[in-house]
Short mmCIF file of C-alpha atoms in Angstrom, two decimals:
data_model
loop_
_atom_site.label_atom_id
_atom_site.label_comp_id
_atom_site.label_asym_id
_atom_site.label_seq_id
_atom_site.Cartn_x
_atom_site.Cartn_y
_atom_site.Cartn_z
CA MET A 1 -5.46 -39.42 -7.72
CA SER A 2 -8.48 -39.64 -5.40
CA SER A 3 -10.70 -42.72 -5.42
CA SER A 4 -13.69 -40.73 -6.72
CA VAL A 5 -11.69 -39.55 -9.70
CA THR A 6 -10.44 -43.09 -10.29
CA ARG A 7 -13.95 -44.53 -10.25
CA ALA A 8 -15.13 -41.83 -12.65
CA ALA A 9 -12.26 -42.64 -14.97
CA GLU A 10 -13.01 -46.34 -14.83
CA SER A 11 -16.66 -45.76 -15.76
CA GLU A 12 -15.77 -43.82 -18.91
CA PRO A 13 -16.15 -45.72 -22.20
CA SER A 14 -12.90 -46.54 -23.89
CA GLN A 15 -11.68 -43.92 -26.37
CA PRO A 16 -9.74 -44.44 -29.56
CA ALA A 17 -6.04 -43.78 -29.21
CA ALA A 18 -5.03 -40.21 -29.82
CA PRO A 19 -2.63 -39.53 -32.66
CA ALA A 20 1.00 -39.15 -31.69
CA VAL A 21 2.22 -35.65 -31.02
CA ALA A 22 5.79 -34.54 -31.38
CA ASP A 23 7.73 -34.43 -28.09
CA THR A 24 8.35 -30.71 -28.19
CA PRO A 25 7.21 -27.92 -25.86
CA SER A 26 4.53 -26.90 -28.32
CA GLY A 27 3.59 -30.48 -28.94
CA THR A 28 3.35 -31.20 -25.22
CA ALA A 29 1.08 -28.19 -24.75
CA ALA A 30 -1.09 -29.30 -27.66
CA ALA A 31 -1.32 -32.78 -26.20
CA ALA A 32 -2.32 -31.38 -22.81
CA ALA A 33 -4.97 -29.20 -24.42
CA ALA A 34 -6.30 -32.11 -26.48
CA SER A 35 -6.47 -34.52 -23.55
CA SER A 36 -7.94 -31.91 -21.16
CA PRO A 37 -10.01 -29.23 -22.88
CA GLY A 38 -10.84 -27.64 -19.52
CA ALA A 39 -7.21 -27.39 -18.40
CA GLY A 40 -7.00 -23.73 -19.28
CA LYS A 41 -10.13 -22.95 -17.29
CA ARG A 42 -8.88 -24.97 -14.33
CA TRP A 43 -5.52 -23.17 -14.45
CA ALA A 44 -7.30 -19.82 -14.56
CA ALA A 45 -9.47 -20.84 -11.62
CA ARG A 46 -6.44 -21.94 -9.61
CA SER A 47 -4.64 -18.67 -10.40
CA ALA A 48 -7.60 -16.48 -9.49
CA ARG A 49 -7.29 -16.83 -5.72
CA PRO A 50 -3.56 -16.01 -5.53
CA ALA A 51 -4.06 -13.01 -7.82
CA LEU A 52 -7.02 -11.77 -5.78
CA ALA A 53 -5.11 -12.27 -2.52
CA ALA A 54 -2.24 -10.11 -3.78
CA LEU A 55 -4.75 -7.56 -5.11
CA ALA A 56 -6.44 -7.44 -1.69
CA GLY A 57 -3.04 -6.63 -0.17
CA VAL A 58 -2.55 -3.75 -2.60
CA LEU A 59 -6.03 -2.51 -1.75
CA LEU A 60 -5.12 -2.49 1.95
CA TYR A 61 -1.95 -0.55 1.19
CA LEU A 62 -4.00 2.08 -0.64
CA SER A 63 -6.07 2.61 2.52
CA PHE A 64 -2.99 3.99 4.34
CA PRO A 65 -1.75 7.61 4.51
CA PRO A 66 -1.04 9.89 2.84
CA ARG A 67 -4.21 8.79 1.03
CA PRO A 68 -7.45 9.47 2.98
CA LEU A 69 -8.92 6.15 1.82
CA TRP A 70 -9.26 4.42 5.22
CA TRP A 71 -12.59 2.90 4.12
CA LEU A 72 -10.79 0.65 1.63
CA ALA A 73 -9.41 -1.49 4.47
CA PRO A 74 -12.64 -3.43 5.21
CA PHE A 75 -13.12 -4.14 1.49
CA ALA A 76 -9.54 -5.40 1.24
CA LEU A 77 -10.16 -7.83 4.09
CA ALA A 78 -13.50 -8.87 2.62
CA LEU A 79 -11.68 -9.82 -0.58
CA LEU A 80 -9.07 -11.71 1.44
CA ALA A 81 -11.83 -13.57 3.30
CA GLY A 82 -13.29 -14.69 -0.03
CA CYS A 83 -9.91 -16.05 -1.07
CA LEU A 84 -9.44 -17.95 2.20
CA ARG A 85 -12.94 -19.34 2.68
CA GLY A 86 -12.78 -23.13 2.98
CA ARG A 87 -9.09 -23.37 2.04
CA ARG A 88 -6.78 -25.87 3.67
CA ALA A 89 -4.14 -24.63 6.10
CA ARG A 90 -1.29 -24.79 3.60
CA ALA A 91 -3.25 -22.92 0.95
CA GLY A 92 -4.33 -20.36 3.54
CA PHE A 93 -0.70 -19.76 4.48
CA GLY A 94 0.30 -19.24 0.85
CA LEU A 95 -2.59 -16.90 0.14
CA GLY A 96 -1.86 -14.94 3.31
CA PHE A 97 1.78 -14.65 2.27
CA LEU A 98 0.76 -13.26 -1.14
CA PHE A 99 -1.60 -10.84 0.58
CA GLY A 100 1.29 -9.71 2.77
CA LEU A 101 3.51 -9.13 -0.24
CA GLY A 102 0.84 -7.08 -2.02
CA TYR A 103 0.37 -5.04 1.13
CA LEU A 104 3.87 -4.59 2.53
CA LEU A 105 6.00 -4.30 -0.61
CA PRO A 106 4.60 -0.84 -1.42
CA LEU A 107 3.93 0.13 2.22
CA LEU A 108 7.54 -0.43 3.34
CA VAL A 109 9.40 0.57 0.19
CA TRP A 110 10.85 3.49 2.16
CA THR A 111 13.12 1.02 3.97
CA SER A 112 15.12 0.71 0.73
CA GLU A 113 15.90 4.44 0.71
CA GLY A 114 19.66 4.83 0.49
CA VAL A 115 20.50 1.16 1.10
CA GLY A 116 18.99 -0.59 -1.92
CA PRO A 117 16.36 -3.31 -2.19
CA VAL A 118 17.90 -6.11 -0.09
CA PRO A 119 16.85 -4.90 3.39
CA TRP A 120 13.42 -3.93 2.08
CA LEU A 121 12.80 -7.31 0.44
CA ALA A 122 14.13 -9.21 3.45
CA LEU A 123 11.89 -7.30 5.85
CA VAL A 124 8.81 -7.62 3.65
CA THR A 125 9.39 -11.34 3.15
CA LEU A 126 9.73 -11.95 6.88
CA GLU A 127 6.67 -9.90 7.76
CA SER A 128 4.66 -11.49 4.94
CA LEU A 129 5.49 -14.93 6.31
CA LEU A 130 3.94 -13.84 9.59
CA ILE A 131 0.87 -12.56 7.76
CA GLY A 132 0.84 -15.97 6.10
CA LEU A 133 0.15 -17.38 9.57
CA ALA A 134 -2.89 -15.11 9.72
CA GLY A 135 -4.05 -16.53 6.39
CA LEU A 136 -3.56 -20.05 7.71
CA GLY A 137 -5.57 -19.35 10.85
CA ILE A 138 -8.35 -17.51 9.03
CA ALA A 139 -8.69 -20.37 6.55
CA LEU A 140 -9.05 -22.83 9.43
CA VAL A 141 -11.77 -20.87 11.25
CA SER A 142 -13.59 -19.78 8.07
CA ARG A 143 -16.17 -22.58 8.33
CA LEU A 144 -17.01 -22.05 11.99
CA PRO A 145 -20.23 -20.32 13.01
CA ALA A 146 -19.57 -16.57 13.43
CA ALA A 147 -16.46 -16.96 11.27
CA PRO A 148 -15.89 -13.18 10.95
CA VAL A 149 -15.42 -12.90 14.73
CA TRP A 150 -12.87 -15.72 14.88
CA SER A 151 -11.10 -14.43 11.76
CA ALA A 152 -10.78 -10.89 13.14
CA ALA A 153 -9.37 -12.28 16.40
CA VAL A 154 -6.82 -14.34 14.47
CA TRP A 155 -5.74 -11.21 12.60
CA VAL A 156 -5.17 -9.32 15.85
CA ALA A 157 -3.30 -12.28 17.35
CA VAL A 158 -0.84 -12.19 14.45
CA GLU A 159 -0.47 -8.42 14.81
CA ALA A 160 0.42 -9.07 18.46
CA LEU A 161 3.04 -11.59 17.32
CA ARG A 162 4.48 -9.15 14.78
CA ALA A 163 4.78 -6.51 17.51
CA ARG A 164 6.99 -8.82 19.57
CA ALA A 165 9.00 -11.06 17.27
CA PRO A 166 11.49 -11.42 15.79
CA PHE A 167 14.20 -9.04 17.07
CA GLY A 168 11.78 -7.29 19.42
CA GLY A 169 9.01 -6.98 16.84
CA PHE A 170 7.99 -4.62 14.04
CA SER A 171 4.54 -3.07 14.51
CA TRP A 172 4.49 -1.04 11.31
CA GLY A 173 1.45 -1.72 9.17
CA ARG A 174 -1.13 -2.52 11.84
CA LEU A 175 -4.67 -2.05 10.59
CA ALA A 176 -5.21 0.55 13.30
CA TYR A 177 -2.50 2.83 11.92
CA GLY A 178 -4.39 3.39 8.68
CA GLN A 179 -7.56 4.58 10.43
CA ALA A 180 -6.62 8.04 11.72
CA ASP A 181 -9.40 9.63 9.61
CA GLY A 182 -11.81 6.72 9.96
CA VAL A 183 -15.10 6.16 11.71
CA PHE A 184 -13.64 3.42 13.93
CA VAL A 185 -10.92 5.55 15.57
CA PRO A 186 -12.78 6.28 18.88
CA LEU A 187 -12.38 2.60 19.73
CA ALA A 188 -8.67 3.28 20.25
CA ALA A 189 -9.65 5.09 23.47
CA VAL A 190 -11.55 1.99 24.64
CA GLY A 191 -9.16 -0.87 23.91
CA GLY A 192 -6.15 0.64 22.20
CA THR A 193 -4.84 -0.29 18.78
CA PRO A 194 -5.75 -4.01 19.16
CA LEU A 195 -9.45 -3.21 19.53
CA LEU A 196 -9.30 -0.71 16.67
CA SER A 197 -7.67 -3.32 14.42
CA PHE A 198 -10.25 -5.90 15.52
CA ALA A 199 -13.14 -3.59 14.60
CA VAL A 200 -11.75 -2.94 11.11
CA ALA A 201 -11.05 -6.64 10.55
CA LEU A 202 -14.47 -7.67 11.88
CA CYS A 203 -16.18 -5.23 9.55
CA GLY A 204 -14.17 -6.50 6.58
CA PHE A 205 -14.69 -10.20 7.24
CA GLY A 206 -18.32 -9.44 8.09
CA LEU A 207 -18.82 -7.77 4.73
CA TYR A 208 -17.77 -10.95 2.99
CA GLY A 209 -19.91 -13.10 5.27
CA ALA A 210 -22.96 -10.92 4.73
CA ALA A 211 -22.50 -10.86 0.95
CA ARG A 212 -22.09 -14.64 0.86
CA LEU A 213 -25.18 -15.31 2.96
CA ALA A 214 -27.21 -12.71 1.07
CA ARG A 215 -26.48 -14.62 -2.10
CA ARG A 216 -27.38 -18.01 -0.62
CA GLN A 217 -30.06 -17.14 1.98
CA PRO A 218 -31.32 -13.63 1.24
CA ALA A 219 -34.42 -13.79 3.41
CA ARG A 220 -33.12 -15.50 6.51
CA THR A 221 -29.80 -14.77 8.16
CA ALA A 222 -27.87 -12.33 5.98
CA ALA A 223 -29.40 -9.26 7.58
CA ALA A 224 -28.62 -10.53 11.09
CA VAL A 225 -25.02 -11.37 10.19
CA ALA A 226 -24.56 -7.98 8.52
CA ALA A 227 -25.92 -6.21 11.59
CA LEU A 228 -23.64 -8.19 13.91
CA THR A 229 -20.36 -8.03 12.04
CA VAL A 230 -20.62 -4.83 10.02
CA ALA A 231 -22.95 -2.50 11.87
CA ALA A 232 -21.80 -3.52 15.36
CA PRO A 233 -18.22 -2.17 15.01
CA VAL A 234 -19.55 1.09 13.59
CA ALA A 235 -22.13 1.37 16.37
CA ALA A 236 -19.47 0.66 18.99
CA ALA A 237 -17.22 3.36 17.53
CA LEU A 238 -20.07 5.88 17.62
CA ALA A 239 -20.84 4.90 21.22
CA ALA A 240 -17.19 5.49 22.14
CA ARG A 241 -17.19 8.96 20.62
CA PRO A 242 -17.70 10.75 23.99
CA LEU A 243 -14.30 9.43 25.10
CA VAL A 244 -12.65 11.54 22.39
CA SER A 245 -12.21 15.10 23.60
CA ASP A 246 -9.75 17.94 23.25
CA ALA A 247 -11.05 19.86 26.26
CA ALA A 248 -8.42 21.12 28.71
CA GLU A 249 -8.52 19.43 32.12
CA ASP A 250 -5.36 20.92 33.66
CA GLY A 251 -5.31 24.23 31.85
CA THR A 252 -3.28 24.88 28.74
CA ALA A 253 0.34 25.42 27.76
CA VAL A 254 1.97 27.14 24.83
CA ALA A 255 4.31 24.64 23.17
CA ALA A 256 6.83 25.05 20.37
CA VAL A 257 8.34 22.38 18.13
CA ILE A 258 11.46 23.12 16.10
CA GLN A 259 12.24 21.72 12.65
CA GLY A 260 15.75 22.84 11.77
CA ASN A 261 16.10 20.85 8.53
CA VAL A 262 19.21 18.93 7.40
CA PRO A 263 21.91 19.59 4.79
CA ARG A 264 20.93 16.54 2.75
CA ALA A 265 18.46 13.66 2.80
CA GLY A 266 19.24 9.95 3.03
CA PHE A 267 21.69 8.10 5.25
CA ASP A 268 24.21 10.90 4.82
CA PHE A 269 21.83 13.45 6.36
CA ASN A 270 24.12 13.80 9.35
CA ALA A 271 27.44 13.88 7.53
CA GLN A 272 27.52 17.52 8.60
CA ARG A 273 26.48 16.97 12.20
CA ARG A 274 27.46 20.46 13.26
CA GLN A 275 25.30 21.95 10.50
CA VAL A 276 22.27 19.98 11.74
CA LEU A 277 22.86 21.26 15.28
CA ASP A 278 23.36 24.83 14.05
CA ASN A 279 20.16 24.64 11.99
CA HIS A 280 18.10 23.80 15.07
CA ALA A 281 19.87 26.33 17.29
CA ASN A 282 19.43 29.08 14.69
CA ARG A 283 15.74 28.28 14.17
CA THR A 284 15.24 28.47 17.94
CA ILE A 285 17.00 31.84 18.07
CA GLN A 286 14.80 33.04 15.20
CA LEU A 287 11.76 31.91 17.20
CA ALA A 288 13.00 34.01 20.12
CA GLU A 289 13.23 37.02 17.78
CA ASP A 290 9.69 36.37 16.55
CA VAL A 291 8.49 36.25 20.16
CA LYS A 292 10.26 39.52 20.97
CA ALA A 293 8.70 41.15 17.91
CA GLY A 294 5.23 39.96 18.94
CA ARG A 295 4.74 37.79 15.88
CA VAL A 296 4.12 34.64 17.96
CA PRO A 297 3.35 34.06 21.64
CA LYS A 298 6.20 33.05 23.93
CA PRO A 299 6.19 29.29 24.43
CA ASP A 300 6.26 27.69 27.87
CA PHE A 301 8.62 25.03 26.54
CA VAL A 302 10.29 23.91 23.30
CA VAL A 303 10.95 20.44 21.87
CA TRP A 304 13.69 19.69 19.33
CA PRO A 305 13.70 16.52 17.19
CA GLU A 306 15.56 13.27 17.63
CA ASN A 307 19.15 13.60 16.32
CA SER A 308 19.01 17.40 16.38
CA SER A 309 22.43 17.26 18.07
CA ASP A 310 24.35 14.13 17.18
CA ILE A 311 27.36 15.78 18.79
CA ASP A 312 27.42 14.76 22.46
CA PRO A 313 27.07 18.02 24.43
CA PHE A 314 28.34 16.32 27.59
CA THR A 315 31.74 15.64 26.03
CA GLN A 316 31.98 18.33 23.32
CA PRO A 317 32.18 21.88 24.73
CA ASP A 318 31.32 23.54 21.40
CA ALA A 319 28.04 21.61 21.09
CA HIS A 320 27.24 22.42 24.72
CA ALA A 321 27.83 26.13 24.06
CA VAL A 322 25.65 26.20 20.92
CA ILE A 323 22.73 24.49 22.67
CA ASP A 324 23.07 26.53 25.84
CA ASN A 325 23.06 29.80 23.89
CA ALA A 326 19.93 28.83 21.95
CA VAL A 327 18.06 27.76 25.11
CA LYS A 328 19.10 30.88 27.00
CA THR A 329 17.93 33.02 24.07
CA ILE A 330 14.45 31.48 23.99
CA GLY A 331 14.46 31.48 27.80
CA VAL A 332 12.31 28.36 28.43
CA PRO A 333 12.98 24.64 29.10
CA THR A 334 13.92 22.84 25.91
CA ALA A 335 14.14 19.13 25.09
CA ILE A 336 17.15 18.33 22.91
CA GLY A 337 17.57 15.13 20.86
CA SER A 338 21.16 13.93 21.06
CA VAL A 339 23.41 10.91 20.68
CA LEU A 340 25.55 10.22 23.74
CA ALA A 341 28.79 8.32 23.25
CA PRO A 342 30.14 6.94 26.54
CA GLU A 343 33.71 5.68 26.56
CA THR A 344 32.49 2.09 26.91
CA GLY A 345 29.26 0.35 26.15
CA PRO A 346 26.60 1.14 23.58
CA LEU A 347 25.59 4.53 22.27
CA ARG A 348 22.50 6.22 23.68
CA ASN A 349 19.72 7.89 21.72
CA THR A 350 18.87 10.46 24.36
CA MET A 351 16.49 13.34 24.91
CA ILE A 352 18.03 15.98 27.22
CA LEU A 353 15.97 18.42 29.26
CA TRP A 354 17.88 21.70 29.07
CA ASP A 355 17.04 24.48 31.50
CA PRO A 356 17.95 28.04 30.46
CA ALA A 357 19.50 28.73 33.90
CA LYS A 358 20.80 25.32 35.00
CA GLY A 359 21.72 23.66 31.71
CA PRO A 360 21.01 19.92 31.27
CA VAL A 361 18.92 18.67 34.21
CA ASP A 362 17.32 15.39 33.06
CA THR A 363 17.63 12.74 30.33
CA TYR A 364 15.57 10.03 28.69
CA ASP A 365 17.17 7.14 26.80
CA LYS A 366 15.13 5.65 23.95
CA ARG A 367 13.88 2.20 25.01
CA LYS A 368 12.80 0.66 21.71
CA ILE A 369 15.94 0.42 19.60
CA GLN A 370 15.34 -0.20 15.91
CA PRO A 371 16.88 -3.49 14.72
CA PHE A 372 19.03 -3.15 11.59
CA GLY A 373 18.85 0.63 12.02
CA GLU A 374 20.22 1.46 15.45
CA ARG A 375 21.53 -2.00 16.23
CA ILE A 376 22.56 -4.85 13.96
CA PRO A 377 21.54 -8.35 15.08
CA MET A 378 23.65 -11.14 13.53
CA ARG A 379 26.00 -8.55 12.07
CA SER A 380 28.46 -10.99 10.44
CA PHE A 381 25.63 -12.90 8.76
CA VAL A 382 23.76 -9.80 7.56
CA ARG A 383 26.98 -8.38 6.14
CA LEU A 384 26.95 -11.22 3.57
CA PHE A 385 23.90 -9.58 1.99
CA SER A 386 24.60 -5.88 2.49
CA SER A 387 27.70 -3.96 3.51
CA ASP A 388 25.42 -1.12 4.61
CA VAL A 389 25.21 -2.75 8.05
CA ASP A 390 28.62 -1.22 8.74
CA ARG A 391 27.08 2.25 8.57
CA VAL A 392 26.06 1.41 12.14
CA ARG A 393 29.58 1.04 13.51
CA ARG A 394 28.49 0.96 17.14
CA ASP A 395 25.14 -0.34 18.34
CA PHE A 396 22.76 1.71 20.42
CA GLY A 397 21.60 0.39 23.77
CA PRO A 398 18.06 0.69 25.17
CA GLY A 399 16.97 2.74 28.14
CA LYS A 400 14.89 1.17 30.88
CA GLU A 401 12.53 3.80 32.30
CA PRO A 402 9.84 5.99 30.72
CA GLY A 403 10.79 9.64 30.45
CA VAL A 404 8.48 12.43 31.59
CA PHE A 405 10.11 15.85 31.72
CA ASP A 406 8.80 18.59 34.01
CA MET A 407 8.78 21.47 31.53
CA ALA A 408 7.54 24.66 33.19
CA GLY A 409 5.08 22.64 35.28
CA THR A 410 3.83 20.49 32.39
CA GLY A 411 4.54 16.76 32.31
CA VAL A 412 5.85 16.12 28.78
CA GLY A 413 6.33 12.42 28.00
CA MET A 414 9.10 11.47 25.58
CA VAL A 415 8.31 8.77 22.99
CA THR A 416 11.20 8.81 20.56
CA CYS A 417 10.34 8.14 16.89
CA TYR A 418 10.18 4.34 16.37
CA GLU A 419 8.72 3.90 19.86
CA ALA A 420 5.40 5.38 18.74
CA ALA A 421 4.68 2.10 16.95
CA PHE A 422 4.72 0.15 20.23
CA ASP A 423 1.72 0.18 22.57
CA ASP A 424 3.66 -0.40 25.78
CA ALA A 425 6.18 2.39 25.13
CA VAL A 426 3.49 5.04 24.75
CA ARG A 427 1.19 3.67 27.45
CA SER A 428 3.91 3.48 30.10
CA THR A 429 4.85 7.10 29.40
CA VAL A 430 1.27 8.28 29.94
CA ARG A 431 0.95 6.17 33.08
CA ALA A 432 4.16 7.79 34.36
CA GLY A 433 2.39 11.15 34.40
CA ALA A 434 2.61 12.62 30.89
CA GLN A 435 0.02 15.34 30.28
CA VAL A 436 1.41 15.81 26.78
CA ILE A 437 3.16 13.29 24.52
CA ALA A 438 6.17 14.39 22.48
CA VAL A 439 7.36 12.19 19.59
CA PRO A 440 10.73 13.69 18.54
CA SER A 441 11.70 11.98 15.30
CA ASN A 442 14.23 11.93 12.50
CA ASN A 443 12.84 11.00 9.10
CA ALA A 444 15.63 12.56 7.03
CA THR A 445 17.01 9.07 6.40
CA PHE A 446 13.93 8.24 4.35
CA GLY A 447 13.79 11.32 2.14
CA ARG A 448 10.41 12.30 0.74
CA THR A 449 8.84 8.87 1.01
CA GLU A 450 5.48 8.07 2.60
CA MET A 451 7.17 6.98 5.82
CA THR A 452 6.74 10.34 7.53
CA TYR A 453 2.99 10.37 6.79
CA GLN A 454 2.59 6.81 8.03
CA GLN A 455 4.29 7.77 11.28
CA LEU A 456 2.22 10.93 11.63
CA ALA A 457 -0.93 8.77 11.36
CA MET A 458 0.40 6.59 14.21
CA ASP A 459 0.88 9.70 16.33
CA ARG A 460 -2.72 10.74 15.65
CA ILE A 461 -3.98 7.33 16.78
CA ARG A 462 -1.88 7.64 19.97
CA ALA A 463 -3.46 11.04 20.67
CA VAL A 464 -6.94 9.50 20.64
CA GLU A 465 -5.87 6.32 22.42
CA HIS A 466 -4.56 8.20 25.46
CA SER A 467 -6.46 11.51 25.09
CA ARG A 468 -3.30 13.59 25.01
CA SER A 469 -1.97 16.37 22.82
CA VAL A 470 0.92 15.06 20.75
CA LEU A 471 3.88 17.19 19.63
CA VAL A 472 5.87 15.87 16.66
CA PRO A 473 9.17 17.69 16.06
CA VAL A 474 11.02 16.16 13.09
CA THR A 475 14.42 17.13 11.69
CA SER A 476 13.19 17.44 8.11
CA GLY A 477 9.38 17.09 8.25
CA VAL A 478 6.52 16.60 8.65
CA SER A 479 6.47 18.21 12.12
CA ALA A 480 3.03 18.68 13.65
CA VAL A 481 0.86 19.63 16.60
CA ILE A 482 -1.96 17.17 17.24
CA ARG A 483 -4.98 17.65 19.50
CA PRO A 484 -6.18 14.88 21.86
CA ASP A 485 -8.96 14.10 19.38
CA GLY A 486 -6.40 13.27 16.68
CA THR A 487 -6.81 16.50 14.72
CA VAL A 488 -3.66 17.97 13.20
CA VAL A 489 -3.90 21.69 13.88
CA LYS A 490 -0.47 22.72 12.57
CA GLN A 491 2.15 21.03 10.44
CA THR A 492 5.28 21.92 8.46
CA LYS A 493 6.39 21.17 4.94
CA MET A 494 9.14 18.64 4.32
CA PHE A 495 12.78 19.80 4.23
CA THR A 496 11.89 23.29 5.38
CA ALA A 497 13.20 24.97 8.51
CA ASP A 498 10.23 26.00 10.62
CA ALA A 499 8.81 26.40 14.11
CA LEU A 500 5.27 25.61 15.21
CA VAL A 501 3.84 27.42 18.24
CA ASP A 502 0.42 26.52 19.58
CA GLU A 503 -1.62 26.56 22.78
CA ILE A 504 -2.41 22.97 23.66
CA PRO A 505 -4.86 21.47 26.18
CA LEU A 506 -3.34 19.58 29.11
CA ARG A 507 -5.09 16.41 30.22
CA SER A 508 -4.48 13.89 33.00
CA THR A 509 -7.53 11.60 32.86
CA GLN A 510 -6.61 8.11 31.73
CA THR A 511 -8.75 6.54 29.02
CA PRO A 512 -10.01 2.95 29.38
CA ALA A 513 -7.30 1.96 26.90
CA THR A 514 -4.61 3.49 29.13
CA ARG A 515 -5.98 1.78 32.25
CA LEU A 516 -6.64 -1.60 30.66
CA GLY A 517 -3.22 -1.78 29.06
CA PRO A 518 -2.62 -5.02 27.13
CA LEU A 519 -5.74 -6.81 28.49
CA PRO A 520 -7.90 -6.21 25.35
CA GLU A 521 -5.12 -7.63 23.19
CA TYR A 522 -4.72 -10.64 25.48
CA ALA A 523 -8.48 -11.24 25.37
CA LEU A 524 -8.51 -11.19 21.57
CA VAL A 525 -5.54 -13.57 21.44
CA VAL A 526 -7.45 -15.96 23.73
CA LEU A 527 -10.48 -15.60 21.46
CA ALA A 528 -8.35 -16.53 18.44
CA ALA A 529 -6.97 -19.52 20.33
CA GLY A 530 -10.54 -20.55 21.14
CA GLY A 531 -11.51 -20.51 17.47
CA LEU A 532 -8.47 -22.55 16.46
CA GLY A 533 -9.17 -24.91 19.36
CA ALA A 534 -12.72 -25.40 18.10
CA VAL A 535 -11.37 -26.37 14.68
CA LEU A 536 -9.01 -28.88 16.28
CA ALA A 537 -11.84 -30.35 18.36
CA ARG A 538 -14.00 -30.75 15.25
CA ARG A 539 -11.25 -32.61 13.46
CA LEU A 540 -10.62 -34.92 16.40
CA ARG A 541 -14.34 -35.76 16.60
CA ALA A 542 -14.42 -36.42 12.86
CA ARG A 543 -11.46 -38.81 13.11
CA ARG A 544 -13.06 -40.71 15.99
CA ALA A 545 -16.29 -41.01 14.00
CA GLU A 546 -14.38 -42.56 11.07
CA ARG A 547 -12.93 -45.33 13.26
#
């Protein structure tokens, strides 16, 4: 008990002894109520912040695709800021953790598809603990001048941590990825996803700061704070709008993406591997017939999805023959998603450039390998919680170099599925000469969940970030063609065999985000460290003053 409470208690006049109450649960509750009439109100007050923090997380989840409610994100962070204002570090961590649970439990529920709740709950708990660090940091800087700026920088710093650790990081759920339809999206072309996340966070924390000051000091500083932390990100996004263009710089190309569909959804989607391959070969042959009949223009090149041939065509003559026949029929270079199984070493998730005359002429090995999906860290330990780890009998190994295929004179950069969530994987591909980005993916594992729409939103952000057309061929949907301004011009339905053919602009100019690389993120991490350093300095000065 604090000394102030003790002194207050000592100054109270003595009270007559309370009547005895039976030592039962109901009696104990009655005694507590009698001795502390305000206990219920205090309990409600203590419960309000945790409940609001979890609610803020749910609100942030609702801002993500497939819902076009991007504008909810700043309000979610404003509510979180209100929960964290003036809290101690430990309370900030707990509130941040609850916010993470409210946000990530529904956002990542697709990770339980086919394997049950254990992997989903483990992933969400781990990621929510990291978001708890954001809550801790935001609570610490919440009393500094210009708190919204420091708070937004702390948020981005934790996103940077989540993108790198543990197990190579998990970038899913960045603020930026929910903003594909939002007003802030042009900022992705300036400073990439870190700057876009920062703008959304700054607007949200600024909303709370402005509302708080408007209530306390309506005539003095609220308007200035609102202009700085709410209007400034919007103004910056509008100023960056000229960087977003879908004009052709290097001419155009006619591209085709193939969605062959799969026999079944879930982890058993590829139980009939030959059927998956045949589906994509047959849909390509049908496209060739449509071209011959004049129903669609002839493409300059074709892209198949990831896992469209999980039979290694380099070792299996029948798979080689099926692919070669399909590519010869369409008569243009085709990128094939395959799994290569060397005699020794790890498997390879590989895109193969297949020429209609020469056969396979180039390959790209996926560099970002999904932990607990394509490789199993700590396999013996994880097996204690789920035997599903043994579905991955042999781990995949990562490639080392970005892959840009020369497809009929067009530089098509390969960014395979999960890699689209990582800034460096996409950026290095564009820097290596990609005029178009292809994101061949396989979402059949996750059925009809929101995962495919979340990933499509990432691809749209990448289009704006690097000012490139993005082709998204998916085994089971949603496949799409995306303009450099982030507009989806064509897309398929889920679990439907289809082919999309479209004339796309080719671009080679690098945006500021492409040229700057990770520097904006590093700068924001330094800014966050500066805010936390200022808090530490304040506390050290306060301790010296007490001596």
